[in-house]
Structure formats: C-alpha cells, structure tokens
PDB file of C-alpha atoms in Angstrom:
ATOM      1  CA  MET A   1       3.230  29.713   5.783  1.00  0.00           C
ATOM      2  CA  SER A   2       6.022  28.426   3.558  1.00  0.00           C
ATOM      3  CA  CYS A   3       5.168  28.611  -0.149  1.00  0.00           C
ATOM      4  CA  SER A   4       8.542  27.455  -1.465  1.00  0.00           C
ATOM      5  CA  SER A   5       8.375  25.705  -4.820  1.00  0.00           C
ATOM      6  CA  ILE A   6       7.906  21.948  -4.912  1.00  0.00           C
ATOM      7  CA  GLN A   7       8.367  21.777  -8.692  1.00  0.00           C
ATOM      8  CA  ARG A   8      10.997  19.408 -10.058  1.00  0.00           C
ATOM      9  CA  SER A   9      12.785  18.852 -13.355  1.00  0.00           C
ATOM     10  CA  LEU A  10      11.391  16.191 -15.684  1.00  0.00           C
ATOM     11  CA  ALA A  11      14.141  14.291 -17.490  1.00  0.00           C
ATOM     12  CA  TRP A  12      14.011  11.665 -20.218  1.00  0.00           C
ATOM     13  CA  CYS A  13      16.888   9.535 -21.474  1.00  0.00           C
ATOM     14  CA  GLN A  14      17.371   9.624 -25.244  1.00  0.00           C
ATOM     15  CA  GLY A  15      16.415   6.275 -26.740  1.00  0.00           C
ATOM     16  CA  ARG A  16      14.542   4.972 -23.713  1.00  0.00           C
ATOM     17  CA  PRO A  17      11.576   2.953 -24.991  1.00  0.00           C
ATOM     18  CA  GLU A  18       8.168   3.938 -23.609  1.00  0.00           C
ATOM     19  CA  LEU A  19       5.976   0.853 -23.863  1.00  0.00           C
ATOM     20  CA  PRO A  20       2.315   1.732 -24.498  1.00  0.00           C
ATOM     21  CA  GLY A  21      -0.769  -0.074 -23.289  1.00  0.00           C
ATOM     22  CA  ILE A  22      -1.861  -2.128 -20.298  1.00  0.00           C
ATOM     23  CA  LYS A  23      -1.568  -5.815 -19.464  1.00  0.00           C
ATOM     24  CA  ARG A  24      -4.364  -8.312 -20.019  1.00  0.00           C
ATOM     25  CA  ARG A  25      -5.584  -8.659 -16.413  1.00  0.00           C
ATOM     26  CA  ILE A  26      -7.036  -5.878 -14.253  1.00  0.00           C
ATOM     27  CA  TYR A  27      -8.260  -6.109 -10.652  1.00  0.00           C
ATOM     28  CA  TYR A  28     -11.218  -4.470  -8.931  1.00  0.00           C
ATOM     29  CA  ILE A  29     -12.976  -4.332  -5.571  1.00  0.00           C
ATOM     30  CA  SER A  30     -15.894  -2.479  -4.027  1.00  0.00           C
ATOM     31  CA  LYS A  31     -14.902   0.468  -1.833  1.00  0.00           C
ATOM     32  CA  TYR A  32     -17.150  -1.064   0.831  1.00  0.00           C
ATOM     33  CA  ASP A  33     -14.587  -3.849   1.260  1.00  0.00           C
ATOM     34  CA  ILE A  34     -11.686  -1.427   1.870  1.00  0.00           C
ATOM     35  CA  VAL A  35     -11.084  -0.826   5.579  1.00  0.00           C
ATOM     36  CA  LYS A  36      -8.046   1.433   5.182  1.00  0.00           C
ATOM     37  CA  TRP A  37      -6.620   3.249   2.168  1.00  0.00           C
ATOM     38  CA  PRO A  38      -2.946   3.865   1.417  1.00  0.00           C
ATOM     39  CA  GLN A  39      -2.077   7.548   1.417  1.00  0.00           C
ATOM     40  CA  LEU A  40      -0.841  10.038  -1.153  1.00  0.00           C
ATOM     41  CA  GLN A  41       1.863  12.264   0.316  1.00  0.00           C
ATOM     42  CA  HIS A  42       1.295  16.026   0.727  1.00  0.00           C
ATOM     43  CA  ASP A  43       3.255  18.934   2.155  1.00  0.00           C
ATOM     44  CA  THR A  44       1.890  21.195   4.894  1.00  0.00           C
ATOM     45  CA  ASN A  45       0.051  23.261   2.268  1.00  0.00           C
ATOM     46  CA  GLY A  46      -1.750  20.213   0.909  1.00  0.00           C
ATOM     47  CA  ARG A  47       0.321  20.078  -2.272  1.00  0.00           C
ATOM     48  CA  LEU A  48       0.936  16.644  -3.717  1.00  0.00           C
ATOM     49  CA  LEU A  49       4.571  15.515  -3.307  1.00  0.00           C
ATOM     50  CA  SER A  50       4.345  12.221  -5.155  1.00  0.00           C
ATOM     51  CA  ALA A  51       2.021  10.324  -7.485  1.00  0.00           C
ATOM     52  CA  SER A  52       2.650   7.109  -5.512  1.00  0.00           C
ATOM     53  CA  TYR A  53       0.550   5.723  -2.683  1.00  0.00           C
ATOM     54  CA  ALA A  54       2.367   4.832   0.547  1.00  0.00           C
ATOM     55  CA  GLY A  55       1.000   1.828   2.431  1.00  0.00           C
ATOM     56  CA  ASP A  56      -1.371  -0.995   1.570  1.00  0.00           C
ATOM     57  CA  PHE A  57      -5.057  -1.391   0.874  1.00  0.00           C
ATOM     58  CA  VAL A  58      -6.395  -3.063   4.023  1.00  0.00           C
ATOM     59  CA  LEU A  59      -9.487  -5.144   3.217  1.00  0.00           C
ATOM     60  CA  ARG A  60     -12.345  -6.534   5.256  1.00  0.00           C
ATOM     61  CA  ALA A  61     -11.974 -10.074   6.514  1.00  0.00           C
ATOM     62  CA  ASP A  62     -12.258 -12.576   3.643  1.00  0.00           C
ATOM     63  CA  ALA A  63     -12.473  -9.786   1.031  1.00  0.00           C
ATOM     64  CA  LYS A  64     -10.240 -10.219  -2.036  1.00  0.00           C
ATOM     65  CA  TRP A  65      -9.503  -8.293  -5.213  1.00  0.00           C
ATOM     66  CA  LYS A  66     -11.282  -9.875  -8.204  1.00  0.00           C
ATOM     67  CA  TYR A  67      -9.812  -9.972 -11.701  1.00  0.00           C
ATOM     68  CA  ILE A  68     -11.120  -9.311 -15.186  1.00  0.00           C
ATOM     69  CA  ASP A  69      -9.218 -10.547 -18.241  1.00  0.00           C
ATOM     70  CA  VAL A  70      -9.294  -7.975 -21.026  1.00  0.00           C
ATOM     71  CA  LEU A  71      -8.149  -7.568 -24.628  1.00  0.00           C
ATOM     72  CA  ALA A  72      -5.012  -5.482 -24.081  1.00  0.00           C
ATOM     73  CA  ASP A  73      -4.939  -4.068 -27.602  1.00  0.00           C
ATOM     74  CA  LYS A  74      -8.502  -2.743 -27.236  1.00  0.00           C
ATOM     75  CA  SER A  75      -8.255  -1.505 -23.627  1.00  0.00           C
ATOM     76  CA  GLN A  76      -6.865   1.836 -22.523  1.00  0.00           C
ATOM     77  CA  LEU A  77      -6.170   4.044 -19.492  1.00  0.00           C
ATOM     78  CA  THR A  78      -6.200   7.820 -19.971  1.00  0.00           C
ATOM     79  CA  SER A  79      -6.340  10.926 -17.794  1.00  0.00           C
ATOM     80  CA  ASP A  80      -7.789  14.356 -18.563  1.00  0.00           C
ATOM     81  CA  PRO A  81      -7.714  17.597 -16.552  1.00  0.00           C
ATOM     82  CA  GLN A  82     -11.014  18.962 -15.274  1.00  0.00           C
ATOM     83  CA  GLY A  83     -12.225  21.981 -13.329  1.00  0.00           C
ATOM     84  CA  GLU A  84     -10.738  25.450 -13.052  1.00  0.00           C
ATOM     85  CA  TYR A  85      -7.713  26.934 -11.302  1.00  0.00           C
ATOM     86  CA  PRO A  86      -7.024  26.565  -8.387  1.00  0.00           C
ATOM     87  CA  SER A  87      -9.346  23.572  -8.076  1.00  0.00           C
ATOM     88  CA  GLN A  88      -8.301  21.451 -11.027  1.00  0.00           C
ATOM     89  CA  THR A  89      -8.313  17.681 -10.686  1.00  0.00           C
ATOM     90  CA  GLN A  90      -7.745  14.750 -13.040  1.00  0.00           C
ATOM     91  CA  LEU A  91     -10.465  12.582 -14.539  1.00  0.00           C
ATOM     92  CA  ASN A  92      -8.976   9.105 -14.951  1.00  0.00           C
ATOM     93  CA  LYS A  93     -10.717   6.971 -17.567  1.00  0.00           C
ATOM     94  CA  LEU A  94     -10.399   3.232 -18.045  1.00  0.00           C
ATOM     95  CA  VAL A  95     -11.823   1.308 -20.984  1.00  0.00           C
ATOM     96  CA  ALA A  96     -11.528  -2.431 -20.355  1.00  0.00           C
ATOM     97  CA  VAL A  97     -12.759  -4.733 -23.123  1.00  0.00           C
ATOM     98  CA  HIS A  98     -13.545  -8.301 -22.103  1.00  0.00           C
ATOM     99  CA  PRO A  99     -14.186 -10.595 -25.094  1.00  0.00           C
ATOM    100  CA  GLY A 100     -16.907 -12.753 -23.522  1.00  0.00           C
ATOM    101  CA  VAL A 101     -20.667 -12.164 -23.488  1.00  0.00           C
ATOM    102  CA  GLU A 102     -21.737 -15.285 -21.571  1.00  0.00           C
ATOM    103  CA  ALA A 103     -23.759 -15.234 -18.348  1.00  0.00           C
ATOM    104  CA  GLU A 104     -20.758 -14.422 -16.136  1.00  0.00           C
ATOM    105  CA  ALA A 105     -19.780 -11.460 -18.287  1.00  0.00           C
ATOM    106  CA  SER A 106     -23.379 -10.268 -18.476  1.00  0.00           C
ATOM    107  CA  ALA A 107     -23.647 -10.379 -14.694  1.00  0.00           C
ATOM    108  CA  ALA A 108     -20.785  -7.865 -14.501  1.00  0.00           C
ATOM    109  CA  ALA A 109     -23.233  -5.085 -15.310  1.00  0.00           C
ATOM    110  CA  ALA A 110     -25.273  -5.951 -12.206  1.00  0.00           C
ATOM    111  CA  TYR A 111     -22.432  -5.606  -9.706  1.00  0.00           C
ATOM    112  CA  LEU A 112     -20.381  -2.920 -11.434  1.00  0.00           C
ATOM    113  CA  ASN A 113     -22.919  -0.419 -12.782  1.00  0.00           C
ATOM    114  CA  ASN A 114     -24.335   0.720  -9.437  1.00  0.00           C
ATOM    115  CA  ASN A 115     -21.343   0.117  -7.187  1.00  0.00           C
ATOM    116  CA  ASP A 116     -18.513   2.416  -6.123  1.00  0.00           C
ATOM    117  CA  ASN A 117     -15.404   0.492  -7.182  1.00  0.00           C
ATOM    118  CA  VAL A 118     -11.628   0.754  -7.321  1.00  0.00           C
ATOM    119  CA  PHE A 119      -9.569  -0.715 -10.161  1.00  0.00           C
ATOM    120  CA  LEU A 120      -5.884  -1.687 -10.366  1.00  0.00           C
ATOM    121  CA  VAL A 121      -4.331  -1.615 -13.837  1.00  0.00           C
ATOM    122  CA  GLU A 122      -0.850  -2.947 -14.588  1.00  0.00           C
ATOM    123  CA  ASP A 123       1.111  -1.070 -17.241  1.00  0.00           C
ATOM    124  CA  MET A 124       3.687  -2.596 -19.558  1.00  0.00           C
ATOM    125  CA  ARG A 125       6.511  -1.827 -17.101  1.00  0.00           C
ATOM    126  CA  GLY A 126       4.816  -3.923 -14.422  1.00  0.00           C
ATOM    127  CA  GLN A 127       3.661  -0.969 -12.313  1.00  0.00           C
ATOM    128  CA  TYR A 128       0.131  -0.833 -10.953  1.00  0.00           C
ATOM    129  CA  ARG A 129      -2.060   2.263 -11.374  1.00  0.00           C
ATOM    130  CA  VAL A 130      -5.145   3.030  -9.275  1.00  0.00           C
ATOM    131  CA  VAL A 131      -8.410   4.141 -10.861  1.00  0.00           C
ATOM    132  CA  GLY A 132     -10.653   5.279  -8.034  1.00  0.00           C
ATOM    133  CA  SER A 133     -10.217   7.477  -4.978  1.00  0.00           C
ATOM    134  CA  ASP A 134     -11.370   7.595  -1.376  1.00  0.00           C
ATOM    135  CA  LYS A 135     -12.346  11.255  -1.907  1.00  0.00           C
ATOM    136  CA  TRP A 136     -14.681  10.998  -4.904  1.00  0.00           C
ATOM    137  CA  PRO A 137     -17.085   8.326  -6.230  1.00  0.00           C
ATOM    138  CA  THR A 138     -16.163   6.123  -9.165  1.00  0.00           C
ATOM    139  CA  LYS A 139     -18.607   5.839 -12.086  1.00  0.00           C
ATOM    140  CA  THR A 140     -18.660   2.444 -13.795  1.00  0.00           C
ATOM    141  CA  THR A 141     -20.816   1.514 -16.798  1.00  0.00           C
ATOM    142  CA  VAL A 142     -20.913  -1.733 -18.769  1.00  0.00           C
ATOM    143  CA  ASN A 143     -21.769  -2.072 -22.465  1.00  0.00           C
ATOM    144  CA  GLN A 144     -22.225  -5.368 -24.269  1.00  0.00           C
ATOM    145  CA  ASP A 145     -22.064  -6.214 -27.975  1.00  0.00           C
ATOM    146  CA  LEU A 146     -23.009  -9.669 -29.298  1.00  0.00           C
ATOM    147  CA  GLY A 147     -21.496  -8.855 -32.692  1.00  0.00           C
ATOM    148  CA  GLN A 148     -23.022  -8.651 -36.148  1.00  0.00           C
ATOM    149  CA  GLY A 149     -22.959 -11.109 -39.002  1.00  0.00           C
ATOM    150  CA  THR A 150     -20.325 -13.737 -39.554  1.00  0.00           C
ATOM    151  CA  THR A 151     -17.354 -11.394 -39.187  1.00  0.00           C
ATOM    152  CA  GLY A 152     -18.471  -9.387 -36.163  1.00  0.00           C
ATOM    153  CA  THR A 153     -16.862  -9.529 -32.709  1.00  0.00           C
ATOM    154  CA  THR A 154     -18.385  -9.935 -29.271  1.00  0.00           C
ATOM    155  CA  SER A 155     -17.388  -7.820 -26.296  1.00  0.00           C
ATOM    156  CA  THR A 156     -18.323  -6.680 -22.819  1.00  0.00           C
ATOM    157  CA  THR A 157     -16.843  -3.209 -22.340  1.00  0.00           C
ATOM    158  CA  ILE A 158     -16.330  -1.740 -18.879  1.00  0.00           C
ATOM    159  CA  ASN A 159     -16.019   2.052 -18.831  1.00  0.00           C
ATOM    160  CA  VAL A 160     -14.683   3.677 -15.660  1.00  0.00           C
ATOM    161  CA  GLU A 161     -14.424   7.375 -14.765  1.00  0.00           C
ATOM    162  CA  ALA A 162     -12.770   8.408 -11.503  1.00  0.00           C
ATOM    163  CA  THR A 163     -11.724  11.836 -10.250  1.00  0.00           C
ATOM    164  CA  ASP A 164      -8.368  12.018  -8.485  1.00  0.00           C
ATOM    165  CA  GLU A 165      -5.636  14.457  -7.518  1.00  0.00           C
ATOM    166  CA  CYS A 166      -3.242  13.190 -10.193  1.00  0.00           C
ATOM    167  CA  PRO A 167      -3.243  10.871 -13.202  1.00  0.00           C
ATOM    168  CA  ALA A 168      -3.970   7.298 -11.962  1.00  0.00           C
ATOM    169  CA  PRO A 169      -1.678   7.114  -8.880  1.00  0.00           C
ATOM    170  CA  PHE A 170       0.902   4.335  -8.603  1.00  0.00           C
ATOM    171  CA  TYR A 171       0.442   1.547  -6.046  1.00  0.00           C
ATOM    172  CA  TYR A 172       3.328  -0.496  -4.614  1.00  0.00           C
ATOM    173  CA  GLY A 173       1.599  -2.386  -1.801  1.00  0.00           C
ATOM    174  CA  SER A 174       0.224  -5.898  -1.596  1.00  0.00           C
ATOM    175  CA  ILE A 175      -2.777  -7.116  -3.604  1.00  0.00           C
ATOM    176  CA  GLU A 176      -4.777  -9.846  -1.886  1.00  0.00           C
ATOM    177  CA  VAL A 177      -6.415 -12.050  -4.533  1.00  0.00           C
ATOM    178  CA  ASP A 178      -8.110 -15.456  -4.383  1.00  0.00           C
ATOM    179  CA  GLU A 179      -4.936 -17.167  -5.583  1.00  0.00           C
ATOM    180  CA  GLY A 180      -2.676 -15.526  -2.976  1.00  0.00           C
ATOM    181  CA  THR A 181      -0.874 -12.199  -2.554  1.00  0.00           C
ATOM    182  CA  ILE A 182       0.636 -10.138  -5.360  1.00  0.00           C
ATOM    183  CA  ASP A 183       3.634  -7.980  -4.417  1.00  0.00           C
ATOM    184  CA  ALA A 184       3.281  -4.777  -6.419  1.00  0.00           C
ATOM    185  CA  GLY A 185       6.887  -3.760  -5.717  1.00  0.00           C
ATOM    186  CA  THR A 186       8.609  -1.126  -3.581  1.00  0.00           C
ATOM    187  CA  ILE A 187       7.867   2.574  -3.706  1.00  0.00           C
ATOM    188  CA  PRO A 188      10.718   4.412  -5.465  1.00  0.00           C
ATOM    189  CA  TYR A 189      12.499   7.511  -4.180  1.00  0.00           C
ATOM    190  CA  PRO A 190      12.563   9.926  -7.124  1.00  0.00           C
ATOM    191  CA  SER A 191      15.124  12.696  -7.236  1.00  0.00           C
ATOM    192  CA  THR A 192      13.479  16.104  -7.027  1.00  0.00           C
ATOM    193  CA  GLY A 193      16.064  17.898  -9.117  1.00  0.00           C
ATOM    194  CA  GLY A 194      15.719  20.890  -6.836  1.00  0.00           C
ATOM    195  CA  ASN A 195      14.671  22.010  -3.417  1.00  0.00           C
ATOM    196  CA  SER A 196      12.093  19.958  -1.595  1.00  0.00           C
ATOM    197  CA  SER A 197       9.999  20.525   1.465  1.00  0.00           C
ATOM    198  CA  SER A 198      11.691  17.435   2.984  1.00  0.00           C
ATOM    199  CA  SER A 199      15.351  17.014   3.874  1.00  0.00           C
ATOM    200  CA  SER A 200      17.405  13.985   2.970  1.00  0.00           C
ATOM    201  CA  GLY A 201      17.917  11.354   5.623  1.00  0.00           C
ATOM    202  CA  ASN A 202      19.632   8.063   6.251  1.00  0.00           C
ATOM    203  CA  ASN A 203      17.280   5.857   4.282  1.00  0.00           C
ATOM    204  CA  GLY A 204      19.800   5.163   1.529  1.00  0.00           C
ATOM    205  CA  ASN A 205      18.735   8.105  -0.646  1.00  0.00           C
ATOM    206  CA  SER A 206      21.256  10.730   0.260  1.00  0.00           C
ATOM    207  CA  GLY A 207      21.970  13.858  -1.681  1.00  0.00           C
ATOM    208  CA  SER A 208      20.360  17.227  -2.143  1.00  0.00           C
ATOM    209  CA  GLY A 209      16.653  17.270  -2.772  1.00  0.00           C
ATOM    210  CA  SER A 210      15.741  13.592  -2.270  1.00  0.00           C
ATOM    211  CA  LEU A 211      12.031  13.066  -1.702  1.00  0.00           C
ATOM    212  CA  GLU A 212      11.226  11.130   1.447  1.00  0.00           C
ATOM    213  CA  ILE A 213       7.985   9.266   1.939  1.00  0.00           C
ATOM    214  CA  GLU A 214       6.290   8.948   5.311  1.00  0.00           C
ATOM    215  CA  PRO A 215       6.822   5.405   6.636  1.00  0.00           C
ATOM    216  CA  THR A 216       3.812   3.170   7.220  1.00  0.00           C
ATOM    217  CA  PHE A 217       3.583   0.239   9.629  1.00  0.00           C
ATOM    218  CA  ASN A 218       1.019  -2.531   9.314  1.00  0.00           C
ATOM    219  CA  ALA A 219      -1.246  -2.971  12.339  1.00  0.00           C
ATOM    220  CA  THR A 220      -0.631  -6.738  12.372  1.00  0.00           C
ATOM    221  CA  VAL A 221       2.671  -7.848  13.912  1.00  0.00           C
ATOM    222  CA  PHE A 222       4.031 -11.351  14.491  1.00  0.00           C
ATOM    223  CA  ILE A 223       5.500 -12.364  17.837  1.00  0.00           C
ATOM    224  CA  ASN A 224       6.737 -15.948  18.214  1.00  0.00           C
ATOM    225  CA  GLY A 225       4.973 -16.596  14.896  1.00  0.00           C
ATOM    226  CA  GLN A 226       1.587 -15.557  16.307  1.00  0.00           C
ATOM    227  CA  SER A 227      -0.210 -12.553  14.784  1.00  0.00           C
ATOM    228  CA  TYR A 228      -1.342  -9.656  16.986  1.00  0.00           C
ATOM    229  CA  SER A 229      -3.250  -6.494  16.130  1.00  0.00           C
ATOM    230  CA  VAL A 230      -1.613  -3.408  17.615  1.00  0.00           C
ATOM    231  CA  ALA A 231      -2.438   0.288  17.814  1.00  0.00           C
ATOM    232  CA  ASN A 232      -0.641   3.393  19.024  1.00  0.00           C
ATOM    233  CA  ASN A 233       0.229   3.234  22.732  1.00  0.00           C
ATOM    234  CA  ASN A 234      -1.744   0.067  23.436  1.00  0.00           C
ATOM    235  CA  THR A 235      -0.499  -2.915  25.438  1.00  0.00           C
ATOM    236  CA  ILE A 236      -0.652  -6.597  24.527  1.00  0.00           C
ATOM    237  CA  SER A 237      -0.002  -9.440  26.976  1.00  0.00           C
ATOM    238  CA  ILE A 238       2.075 -12.517  26.151  1.00  0.00           C
ATOM    239  CA  SER A 239       2.843 -15.485  28.382  1.00  0.00           C
ATOM    240  CA  GLY A 240       6.405 -16.754  28.232  1.00  0.00           C
ATOM    241  CA  ASN A 241       9.568 -15.598  26.482  1.00  0.00           C
ATOM    242  CA  ILE A 242       9.840 -13.786  23.163  1.00  0.00           C
ATOM    243  CA  THR A 243      11.983 -15.624  20.629  1.00  0.00           C
ATOM    244  CA  SER A 244      11.050 -13.792  17.418  1.00  0.00           C
ATOM    245  CA  MET A 245       9.344 -10.610  16.220  1.00  0.00           C
ATOM    246  CA  LYS A 246       8.363  -9.588  12.685  1.00  0.00           C
ATOM    247  CA  PHE A 247       6.983  -6.259  11.470  1.00  0.00           C
ATOM    248  CA  THR A 248       5.823  -5.304   7.967  1.00  0.00           C
ATOM    249  CA  GLY A 249       4.949  -2.062   6.212  1.00  0.00           C
ATOM    250  CA  ASN A 250       6.377   0.348   3.645  1.00  0.00           C
ATOM    251  CA  ASN A 251       9.344   2.730   3.768  1.00  0.00           C
ATOM    252  CA  MET A 252      10.169   1.618   7.321  1.00  0.00           C
ATOM    253  CA  ARG A 253      13.546   3.027   8.362  1.00  0.00           C
ATOM    254  CA  TYR A 254      14.001   2.291  12.039  1.00  0.00           C
ATOM    255  CA  LEU A 255      12.476   0.047  14.695  1.00  0.00           C
ATOM    256  CA  SER A 256      13.761  -0.801  18.165  1.00  0.00           C
ATOM    257  CA  TYR A 257      12.751  -2.405  21.442  1.00  0.00           C
ATOM    258  CA  LYS A 258      13.601  -1.739  25.079  1.00  0.00           C
ATOM    259  CA  ALA A 259      13.217  -4.727  27.398  1.00  0.00           C
ATOM    260  CA  GLY A 260      12.881  -3.690  31.048  1.00  0.00           C
ATOM    261  CA  THR A 261      15.902  -1.658  32.108  1.00  0.00           C
ATOM    262  CA  ASP A 262      18.117  -2.991  29.291  1.00  0.00           C
ATOM    263  CA  ILE A 263      19.494  -0.636  26.672  1.00  0.00           C
ATOM    264  CA  GLU A 264      17.440   0.046  23.569  1.00  0.00           C
ATOM    265  CA  THR A 265      18.108  -2.492  20.793  1.00  0.00           C
ATOM    266  CA  GLU A 266      17.590  -1.837  17.077  1.00  0.00           C
ATOM    267  CA  ILE A 267      15.483  -4.260  15.026  1.00  0.00           C
ATOM    268  CA  PRO A 268      17.024  -4.776  11.549  1.00  0.00           C
ATOM    269  CA  VAL A 269      14.911  -3.524   8.607  1.00  0.00           C
ATOM    270  CA  ASN A 270      15.453  -4.892   5.095  1.00  0.00           C
ATOM    271  CA  ASN A 271      16.748  -2.589   2.358  1.00  0.00           C
ATOM    272  CA  ALA A 272      13.290  -2.242   0.802  1.00  0.00           C
ATOM    273  CA  GLY A 273      11.890  -0.928   4.098  1.00  0.00           C
ATOM    274  CA  THR A 274       9.092  -3.525   4.043  1.00  0.00           C
ATOM    275  CA  VAL A 275      10.125  -6.122   6.661  1.00  0.00           C
ATOM    276  CA  ALA A 276      11.832  -5.870  10.060  1.00  0.00           C
ATOM    277  CA  GLU A 277      12.744  -9.069  11.933  1.00  0.00           C
ATOM    278  CA  CYS A 278      14.362  -9.875  15.262  1.00  0.00           C
ATOM    279  CA  SER A 279      15.271 -13.270  16.770  1.00  0.00           C
ATOM    280  CA  ASP A 280      16.601 -12.077  20.144  1.00  0.00           C
ATOM    281  CA  MET A 281      15.566 -13.980  23.275  1.00  0.00           C
ATOM    282  CA  ILE A 282      13.651 -11.734  25.685  1.00  0.00           C
ATOM    283  CA  THR A 283      12.856 -13.563  28.894  1.00  0.00           C
ATOM    284  CA  ALA A 284       9.750 -13.187  31.032  1.00  0.00           C
ATOM    285  CA  PRO A 285       8.611 -11.491  33.186  1.00  0.00           C
ATOM    286  CA  LYS A 286       9.382  -8.145  31.585  1.00  0.00           C
ATOM    287  CA  THR A 287       7.865  -5.031  30.016  1.00  0.00           C
ATOM    288  CA  VAL A 288       8.969  -4.590  26.410  1.00  0.00           C
ATOM    289  CA  LYS A 289       8.445  -1.266  24.616  1.00  0.00           C
ATOM    290  CA  ILE A 290       8.486  -1.105  20.797  1.00  0.00           C
ATOM    291  CA  TYR A 291       9.627   2.172  19.206  1.00  0.00           C
ATOM    292  CA  ARG A 292       9.297   3.233  15.578  1.00  0.00           C
ATOM    293  CA  GLN A 293      10.481   6.198  13.531  1.00  0.00           C
ATOM    294  CA  VAL A 294       7.905   8.528  12.002  1.00  0.00           C
ATOM    295  CA  GLY A 295       8.086  11.742  10.027  1.00  0.00           C
ATOM    296  CA  THR A 296      10.495  12.816   7.291  1.00  0.00           C
ATOM    297  CA  GLY A 297      13.501  15.085   7.051  1.00  0.00           C
ATOM    298  CA  ASN A 298      13.962  17.380  10.023  1.00  0.00           C
ATOM    299  CA  ASN A 299      10.638  16.163  11.429  1.00  0.00           C
ATOM    300  CA  ARG A 300      11.900  12.611  11.974  1.00  0.00           C
ATOM    301  CA  ARG A 301      11.455  11.322  15.500  1.00  0.00           C
ATOM    302  CA  ASP A 302      11.281   8.072  17.420  1.00  0.00           C
ATOM    303  CA  VAL A 303       7.988   7.415  19.189  1.00  0.00           C
ATOM    304  CA  LEU A 304       6.592   4.655  21.389  1.00  0.00           C
ATOM    305  CA  TRP A 305       4.419   2.423  19.209  1.00  0.00           C
ATOM    306  CA  PHE A 306       3.064  -0.201  21.626  1.00  0.00           C
ATOM    307  CA  THR A 307       4.025  -2.148  24.763  1.00  0.00           C
ATOM    308  CA  ILE A 308       4.283  -5.888  25.405  1.00  0.00           C
ATOM    309  CA  ASN A 309       3.495  -7.111  28.907  1.00  0.00           C
ATOM    310  CA  LEU A 310       5.590 -10.278  29.096  1.00  0.00           C
ATOM    311  CA  THR A 311       4.454 -12.589  31.923  1.00  0.00           C
ATOM    312  CA  ALA A 312       5.897 -15.826  33.253  1.00  0.00           C
ATOM    313  CA  THR A 313       4.036 -19.064  32.617  1.00  0.00           C
ATOM    314  CA  SER A 314       1.902 -20.657  35.307  1.00  0.00           C
ATOM    315  CA  SER A 315       4.648 -23.171  36.062  1.00  0.00           C
ATOM    316  CA  GLY A 316       6.764 -20.327  37.312  1.00  0.00           C
ATOM    317  CA  ASN A 317       9.653 -21.181  34.983  1.00  0.00           C
ATOM    318  CA  GLN A 318      11.428 -18.155  33.662  1.00  0.00           C
ATOM    319  CA  GLY A 319      14.828 -16.951  32.670  1.00  0.00           C
ATOM    320  CA  ASP A 320      17.341 -18.586  30.355  1.00  0.00           C
ATOM    321  CA  ASP A 321      16.164 -22.143  31.114  1.00  0.00           C
ATOM    322  CA  TYR A 322      12.548 -21.428  30.139  1.00  0.00           C
ATOM    323  CA  GLU A 323      11.223 -23.377  27.144  1.00  0.00           C
ATOM    324  CA  PRO A 324       8.942 -21.142  24.999  1.00  0.00           C
ATOM    325  CA  ILE A 325       5.380 -22.240  24.279  1.00  0.00           C
ATOM    326  CA  ASP A 326       4.804 -23.651  20.815  1.00  0.00           C
ATOM    327  CA  GLU A 327       2.379 -21.281  19.115  1.00  0.00           C
ATOM    328  CA  PRO A 328       0.806 -21.564  15.678  1.00  0.00           C
ATOM    329  CA  ASN A 329       2.661 -19.901  12.851  1.00  0.00           C
ATOM    330  CA  GLY A 330       0.633 -16.808  11.843  1.00  0.00           C
ATOM    331  CA  ASP A 331       3.111 -15.682   9.214  1.00  0.00           C
TER     332      ASP A 331
END
C-alpha cells in the first residue's frame, strides 16, 4: 500500500477579492429523479483528490431541476466538521430565504420536508456547489413567517443539512432545467504544489504535480445526427454510411475509430474536453470500433468502448456513390 502524501500547498494572491454570499436562484431535485451521479475523485486508498465532481447528473426521462428564488443577503451556505478521527466528515448547511408566503411557497413544505433532495447553489464567482450526497440522506425543513405588525417581513425559510466528504463539492456539468440547459463550466486542473498520486499527461496541464481527473463519457452519442445509447463493449447497428459522429462528456482526452481494416483514426476533442466531433465518411458495409482513453497518469490506456455494425441499405447501394439516409437531428 502506498501512503505517500496527497497534501498540497494553499496559496492566495495578495489583494484578490473574495466575494461573499450566494446568488439569488438555487436549484433542487429529488434524489429519486437522479439516475446517475457524477463522481468525486479518490486515490487507491480512498482519499479525496479533488473537491470537484467529474461528470454530469443524469436524470430520469422528463425530470428537470426546479428553481427557488431567494433573498441573497439573507441566505447562506456553510460547512462544519463532524465526527471523530479518522471518520470525520463535513456537515454542509444551506439556509435559503424565499420572501413569499403564498400558496406556492407554502406547498414547498409538503414536497421538501419529507423528501431526500439535492441542491445546487451558485456562488458569487459563478461556480455551482452541491448540497446533498449519494452516500448520506439530506435533511430539509421549511419554516414560514407571515411577519408581525406593519413593519414586519414575510419569509419562507428552507433549511438544509447534508453530510458529505468535503465542504459543498463543486459541480461543472450540465443542469437540465425547464427553460433549457445550464452549462456550469469546465472542471479546472489545480496545481498540486507537490507530489501527487497521478502523473502529468498530455491533456494540456503539463508540469510536475498536475492533478488529473478521470475522464467521463456520456452514454448518449450522436451518429448522423441521431442519438444512440451505448454501453461498454456493446454493438449498435446502423443502415447506410456514417457521415458524422459526436461524443460528449467531461475531461475527455482521446477518442478514435477503426473502420474495418483501415488504420485507426483519431476523433478531435475540443480544448475543454467536453465535445469530440468527426465528419469523416465511413462507407457501408463495415464494422467500426470506437476506442476511448481511460485512467490517469501511468494508468492511462486506450480501450474498446463500443462497436458499430454498419450495413448496406436494402437497395444494395454502397461505397462512395451511396447517398446517406436523412435522419432526424437528435443533437
């Protein structure tokens, strides 16, 4: 067992402003509606390597994050240690004050008090923090005050307590809301300031001690604009040529395909590591294998992700003169 230190220096630039508080809109969802959680990164000893989630929250069909508008100057996110060594955790606490007390605000108590929820809170730097964990239940209570006298104030106060491994982890994935999709940004690559359990690689963060995050690949891919659900080592069948492929995820570094006996071809990944796209023509009939890179540092390796069984159309047309089928755009 390797017990080398994972501790890092903690710098601060003189004069850098630290903006307090949270923004006026928070988001929440029941854990029941979460199909797959993003992951916090650990070393082989289970020690936390980063306070940032890698990957996206994958929700049930038609499920969306709901929002609550709050009074920012009366709302607060804090974190306290709890437990005893070597089993200490953090108790993250959110106080969210909504000014209304009408029927909609009153109904919040009914679906928040006895539900296991997750909350997303945006800080004043535009970064989202997660209150709630897949390991421990979240306790939510709602208080309401109709005010007193002519100078009193009304409020519906949502109090949240959630145990986690670290203070309110950061989230950089997508947030599916009723109005559309919020892009919470790209996961950063902090410098460790010392030795790390991971080695530096070719992901644009060279230098001694850079912290690498395990890449994640979304299970939905787009081929010829049509969405397909894929899993490790499975095979999907497509009739006709391939004219475009699109893959999404987080911290993706390398993707490639091998069509029949042709040489392996790399699929370009954007600098953020979130989108990989290819517009090569791959003619039917052919077996196409998609490879991705997993692992970090010295453990990096290319593995077969899934296979495409590319068949000719019923007309028998194939090759360079084949006209691809028009398929709906699933992007």
